[in-house]
XYZ file of N, CA and C in Angstrom:
438
model
N 114.001 138.854 45.697
C 114.998 137.761 45.107
C 114.397 136.345 45.511
N 114.474 135.446 44.634
C 113.907 134.178 44.920
C 115.041 133.292 45.623
N 114.590 132.324 46.229
C 115.570 131.367 47.075
C 116.555 130.903 46.044
N 117.776 130.699 46.446
C 118.754 130.052 45.563
C 118.547 128.594 45.619
N 118.575 128.041 44.390
C 118.139 126.526 44.237
C 119.373 126.019 43.498
N 119.923 124.969 44.024
C 121.010 124.395 43.415
C 120.495 123.483 42.231
N 121.459 123.239 41.358
C 121.094 122.217 40.252
C 120.759 120.814 40.853
N 121.460 120.503 42.014
C 121.366 119.254 42.633
C 119.871 119.078 43.060
N 119.461 120.064 43.763
C 118.005 120.118 44.335
C 117.098 119.965 43.343
N 117.145 120.779 42.146
C 116.333 120.675 41.038
C 116.237 119.117 40.309
N 117.473 118.723 40.100
C 117.633 117.388 39.694
C 116.848 116.303 40.517
N 117.138 116.466 41.865
C 116.502 115.449 42.782
C 114.946 115.519 42.832
N 114.619 116.828 42.623
C 113.047 117.309 42.625
C 112.538 116.606 41.351
N 113.162 116.612 40.343
C 112.677 116.168 39.088
C 112.646 114.548 39.168
N 113.562 114.002 39.753
C 113.560 112.502 39.821
C 112.408 111.986 40.911
N 112.140 112.955 41.779
C 111.138 112.579 42.792
C 109.840 112.574 42.141
N 109.581 113.708 41.316
C 108.414 113.759 40.580
C 108.163 112.653 39.509
N 109.248 112.157 38.947
C 109.217 111.116 37.896
C 108.932 109.848 38.604
N 109.565 109.675 39.741
C 109.088 108.352 40.503
C 107.778 108.348 41.072
N 107.236 109.579 41.529
C 105.946 109.592 41.972
C 104.979 109.328 40.878
N 105.312 109.839 39.613
C 104.428 109.596 38.402
C 104.423 108.082 38.132
N 105.574 107.398 38.198
C 105.577 105.867 38.136
C 104.705 105.239 39.124
N 104.817 105.663 40.439
C 104.015 105.048 41.367
C 102.448 105.143 41.016
N 102.030 106.330 40.738
C 100.529 106.712 40.432
C 100.175 105.771 39.173
N 101.083 105.852 38.195
C 100.951 105.010 36.933
C 100.587 103.518 37.481
N 101.324 103.123 38.305
C 101.226 101.710 38.747
C 99.916 101.423 39.577
N 99.412 102.362 40.323
C 98.160 102.257 41.116
C 97.894 103.634 41.749
N 96.592 104.003 41.551
C 96.133 105.327 42.025
C 94.960 105.208 42.879
N 94.823 106.080 43.892
C 93.764 106.189 44.796
C 93.261 107.449 45.222
N 92.120 107.539 45.647
C 91.425 108.803 46.099
C 91.074 108.688 47.496
N 90.762 109.723 48.325
C 90.320 109.744 49.579
C 91.371 109.355 50.580
N 92.466 109.152 50.343
C 93.669 108.660 51.306
C 94.919 108.911 50.483
N 96.101 108.955 51.168
C 97.354 109.086 50.561
C 97.870 107.917 49.985
N 97.350 106.674 50.530
C 97.892 105.430 50.001
C 96.852 104.222 50.341
N 96.722 103.285 49.573
C 96.009 102.184 49.932
C 96.836 100.791 49.760
N 96.524 99.787 50.692
C 96.989 98.534 50.480
C 96.290 97.666 49.405
N 96.678 96.400 49.344
C 95.905 95.577 48.336
C 94.508 95.384 48.461
N 93.987 95.638 49.721
C 92.633 95.468 49.907
C 91.788 96.812 49.962
N 92.423 97.746 49.520
C 91.960 99.098 49.553
C 91.857 99.962 50.919
N 92.533 99.326 51.857
C 92.515 100.023 53.298
C 93.629 101.099 53.137
N 93.357 102.138 54.020
C 94.303 103.198 54.149
C 95.581 102.710 54.926
N 96.807 103.276 54.185
C 97.905 102.812 54.775
C 99.073 103.975 54.633
N 100.100 103.860 55.323
C 101.110 104.875 55.167
C 101.674 104.685 53.648
N 101.931 105.843 53.097
C 102.583 105.891 51.653
C 103.915 105.148 51.549
N 104.628 105.116 52.674
C 105.965 104.539 52.594
C 105.937 103.092 52.891
N 104.830 102.496 53.260
C 104.723 101.114 53.689
C 105.025 100.193 52.412
N 105.666 99.168 52.836
C 105.941 98.059 51.727
C 104.685 97.462 51.224
N 103.470 97.738 52.019
C 102.251 96.946 51.603
C 101.388 97.932 50.765
N 101.965 99.087 50.598
C 101.043 100.188 49.881
C 101.122 99.723 48.285
N 99.945 99.700 47.742
C 99.780 99.496 46.319
C 99.238 100.529 45.434
N 98.673 101.565 46.026
C 98.089 102.602 45.179
C 98.254 103.831 46.065
N 98.534 104.927 45.232
C 98.839 106.292 45.882
C 98.109 107.493 45.319
N 97.827 108.428 46.116
C 97.370 109.659 45.482
C 98.819 110.416 44.999
N 98.612 111.499 44.364
C 99.785 112.190 43.808
C 100.691 112.665 45.060
N 100.025 113.264 46.033
C 100.931 113.611 47.304
C 101.443 112.456 48.014
N 100.568 111.444 48.070
C 101.016 110.172 48.703
C 102.287 109.586 48.162
N 102.274 109.610 46.817
C 103.381 109.007 45.755
C 104.686 109.879 46.175
N 104.405 111.159 46.181
C 105.606 111.995 46.457
C 106.183 111.752 47.791
N 105.243 111.685 48.875
C 105.738 111.350 50.145
C 106.556 109.951 50.182
N 105.961 109.045 49.555
C 106.609 107.890 49.547
C 108.131 107.843 48.987
N 108.175 108.517 47.892
C 109.513 108.797 47.260
C 110.349 109.356 48.171
N 110.039 110.460 48.752
C 110.888 111.138 49.899
C 111.177 110.197 51.012
N 110.141 109.646 51.643
C 110.437 108.771 52.834
C 111.419 107.663 52.466
N 111.332 107.127 51.279
C 112.300 106.029 51.005
C 113.544 106.370 50.336
N 113.834 107.742 50.359
C 115.011 108.204 49.744
C 116.205 107.498 50.591
N 117.318 107.185 49.711
C 118.375 106.628 50.467
C 119.049 107.551 51.521
N 119.238 108.737 50.849
C 119.880 109.920 51.823
C 118.784 110.940 52.053
N 118.264 110.784 53.267
C 117.241 111.704 53.762
C 117.929 112.881 54.419
N 118.796 113.666 53.598
C 119.646 114.738 54.051
C 118.748 116.046 53.808
N 119.509 117.231 53.972
C 119.042 118.395 53.582
C 118.601 118.588 52.123
N 119.448 118.109 51.234
C 119.135 118.168 49.842
C 117.835 117.383 49.487
N 117.629 116.240 50.169
C 116.560 115.484 49.862
C 115.257 116.220 50.314
N 115.357 116.872 51.464
C 114.313 117.628 52.074
C 113.941 118.848 51.033
N 115.020 119.466 50.699
C 114.777 120.688 49.844
C 114.153 120.223 48.522
N 114.639 119.035 48.083
C 114.020 118.638 46.689
C 112.585 118.242 46.952
N 112.199 117.505 47.940
C 110.913 117.128 48.288
C 109.921 118.496 48.353
N 110.364 119.524 49.131
C 109.871 120.694 49.301
C 109.506 121.279 47.921
N 110.547 121.420 47.069
C 110.455 122.038 45.904
C 109.504 121.287 44.945
N 109.561 119.920 44.866
C 108.799 119.063 44.038
C 107.180 119.362 44.607
N 106.945 119.424 45.835
C 105.769 119.702 46.386
C 105.023 121.049 45.931
N 106.054 122.095 46.000
C 105.518 123.423 45.583
C 105.389 123.379 44.107
N 106.063 122.766 43.322
C 105.828 122.712 41.877
C 104.481 121.925 41.616
N 104.202 120.933 42.447
C 102.888 120.132 42.101
C 101.795 121.087 42.384
N 101.889 121.684 43.618
C 100.809 122.797 43.958
C 100.590 123.823 42.863
N 101.732 124.384 42.374
C 101.555 125.341 41.381
C 101.125 124.935 40.066
N 101.426 123.603 39.687
C 100.928 123.074 38.478
C 99.372 122.867 38.526
N 98.870 122.454 39.588
C 97.486 122.119 39.632
C 96.643 123.250 40.326
N 97.398 124.221 40.911
C 96.626 125.392 41.459
C 95.803 125.038 42.583
N 96.146 124.121 43.452
C 95.421 123.679 44.500
C 96.392 122.935 45.448
N 95.696 122.555 46.600
C 96.313 121.649 47.578
C 96.294 120.248 47.041
N 97.436 119.509 46.854
C 97.426 118.312 46.054
C 96.547 117.110 46.489
N 96.303 116.971 47.785
C 95.446 115.933 48.182
C 94.089 116.169 47.909
N 93.696 117.534 48.185
C 92.209 117.875 47.923
C 91.959 117.798 46.420
N 93.003 118.312 45.556
C 92.741 118.134 44.241
C 92.691 116.834 43.623
N 93.512 115.942 44.216
C 93.541 114.462 43.836
C 92.235 113.815 44.172
N 91.585 114.199 45.386
C 90.456 113.569 45.705
C 89.092 114.036 45.288
N 89.138 115.089 44.419
C 87.903 115.695 43.759
C 87.133 114.677 43.139
N 85.805 114.777 43.172
C 84.979 113.812 42.547
C 85.157 114.104 41.035
N 85.199 113.028 40.255
C 85.338 112.991 38.872
C 86.925 113.235 38.383
N 87.687 113.243 39.345
C 89.222 113.381 38.999
C 89.554 112.137 38.368
N 90.445 112.188 37.316
C 90.903 110.903 36.514
C 92.265 110.647 36.807
N 92.885 109.486 36.659
C 94.287 109.117 36.808
C 94.991 109.866 35.814
N 94.525 109.954 34.528
C 95.377 110.789 33.502
C 95.552 112.138 34.008
N 94.583 112.928 34.647
C 94.713 114.294 35.042
C 95.911 114.301 36.140
N 95.830 113.277 36.991
C 96.809 113.258 38.130
C 98.264 113.027 37.478
N 98.339 112.297 36.449
C 99.677 112.038 35.757
C 100.114 113.302 35.013
N 99.133 113.882 34.372
C 99.491 115.251 33.713
C 99.852 116.212 34.696
N 99.376 116.310 35.944
C 99.730 117.269 36.948
C 101.031 117.097 37.459
N 101.509 115.785 37.653
C 102.803 115.485 38.033
C 103.827 115.741 36.943
N 103.486 115.398 35.704
C 104.346 115.842 34.573
C 104.517 117.269 34.410
N 103.493 118.119 34.642
C 103.522 119.631 34.490
C 104.364 120.158 35.562
N 104.330 119.567 36.721
C 105.160 120.088 37.842
C 106.571 120.058 37.570
N 107.085 119.044 36.885
C 108.450 119.012 36.397
C 108.971 120.218 35.660
N 108.058 120.815 34.924
C 108.335 121.889 34.046
C 108.543 123.208 34.820
N 107.952 123.274 36.018
C 107.932 124.353 36.817
C 109.185 124.397 37.852
N 109.903 123.413 37.791
C 111.070 123.399 38.771
C 112.250 124.243 38.502
N 112.536 124.514 37.185
C 113.731 125.289 36.972
C 113.756 126.654 37.538
N 114.741 127.028 38.279
C 114.773 128.397 38.894
C 115.018 129.494 37.911
N 114.739 130.638 38.393
C 115.014 131.819 37.484
C 113.886 132.891 37.631
N 114.121 134.077 37.268
C 113.094 135.031 37.404
C 111.895 134.757 36.611
N 112.038 133.897 35.516
C 110.791 133.687 34.749
C 110.018 132.321 35.308
N 110.532 131.774 36.357
C 109.953 130.625 36.882
C 108.631 130.899 37.589
N 107.556 130.096 37.399
C 106.373 130.385 38.004
C 106.467 130.170 39.468
N 107.453 129.553 39.947
C 107.744 129.392 41.473
C 108.359 130.627 42.100
N 108.808 131.632 41.195
C 109.665 132.588 41.745
C 108.933 133.418 42.759
N 107.558 133.884 42.427
C 106.898 134.746 43.299
C 106.411 133.949 44.521
N 106.241 132.621 44.489
C 105.935 131.873 45.615
C 107.205 131.698 46.535
N 108.305 131.529 45.845
C 109.574 131.417 46.641
C 109.916 132.737 47.493
N 109.571 133.927 46.862
C 109.763 135.177 47.378
C 108.726 135.295 48.636
N 107.567 134.917 48.452
C 106.589 134.979 49.531
C 107.048 134.162 50.654
N 107.493 132.965 50.472
C 108.069 132.027 51.581
C 109.181 132.725 52.327
N 110.072 133.202 51.405
C 111.239 133.772 51.945
C 111.013 135.084 52.842
N 110.001 135.796 52.490
C 109.413 136.956 53.304
C 108.835 136.532 54.503
N 108.065 135.288 54.457
C 107.372 134.853 55.587
C 108.299 134.357 56.616
N 109.392 133.647 56.242
C 110.348 133.147 57.049
C 111.194 134.227 57.815
N 111.321 135.424 57.072
C 111.957 136.564 57.764
C 111.110 137.348 58.520
N 109.746 137.097 58.479
C 108.935 137.884 59.302
C 108.224 139.037 58.569
N 108.687 139.271 57.243
C 108.062 140.366 56.522
C 106.758 140.158 55.894
N 106.218 139.028 55.871
C 105.099 138.715 55.103
C 104.234 138.136 56.157
N 102.816 137.865 55.602
C 101.797 137.203 56.478
C 102.194 135.822 56.693
N 101.639 135.263 57.771
C 101.869 133.787 58.295
C 101.385 132.947 57.256
N 102.137 131.917 56.949
C 101.829 130.816 55.818
C 101.285 129.659 56.512
N 100.045 129.537 56.132
C 99.191 128.472 56.601
C 98.705 127.637 55.471
N 99.136 126.326 55.391
C 98.604 125.297 54.453
C 98.155 124.093 55.206
N 96.981 123.751 54.766
C 96.372 122.426 55.293
C 95.829 121.700 54.283
N 95.824 120.221 54.577
C 95.257 119.411 53.766
C 93.740 119.332 53.956
């Protein structure tokens, strides 16, 4: 049984992905989660950040959320899972691949929105089941790294 996901979480995740899309559209980088005006690595949530990777943009949106409560965290996690599912890879590694283009990154963010909606037909349902089993101790340990 997939994790119960409220409409509020899905709506917030959609908004986060849309905001991340806008950030990447305004400035994209590779090799780091965010860059300042001079191309130096910087925290994605910094006011001085000017360019973001896909995952850096999503992190910035979450870090700067007005209400960083459980709903915002759940939405951030769901948006991150949707992005990983859409691109079939770890977002930062995928973003940083040689030859990657900004239009591909934007397409990945847009595709992630389509995967957010819960239900048995959702591509995230199997992943949610796996995570739920792992949290209960029924499944293998979940290790994700950038």
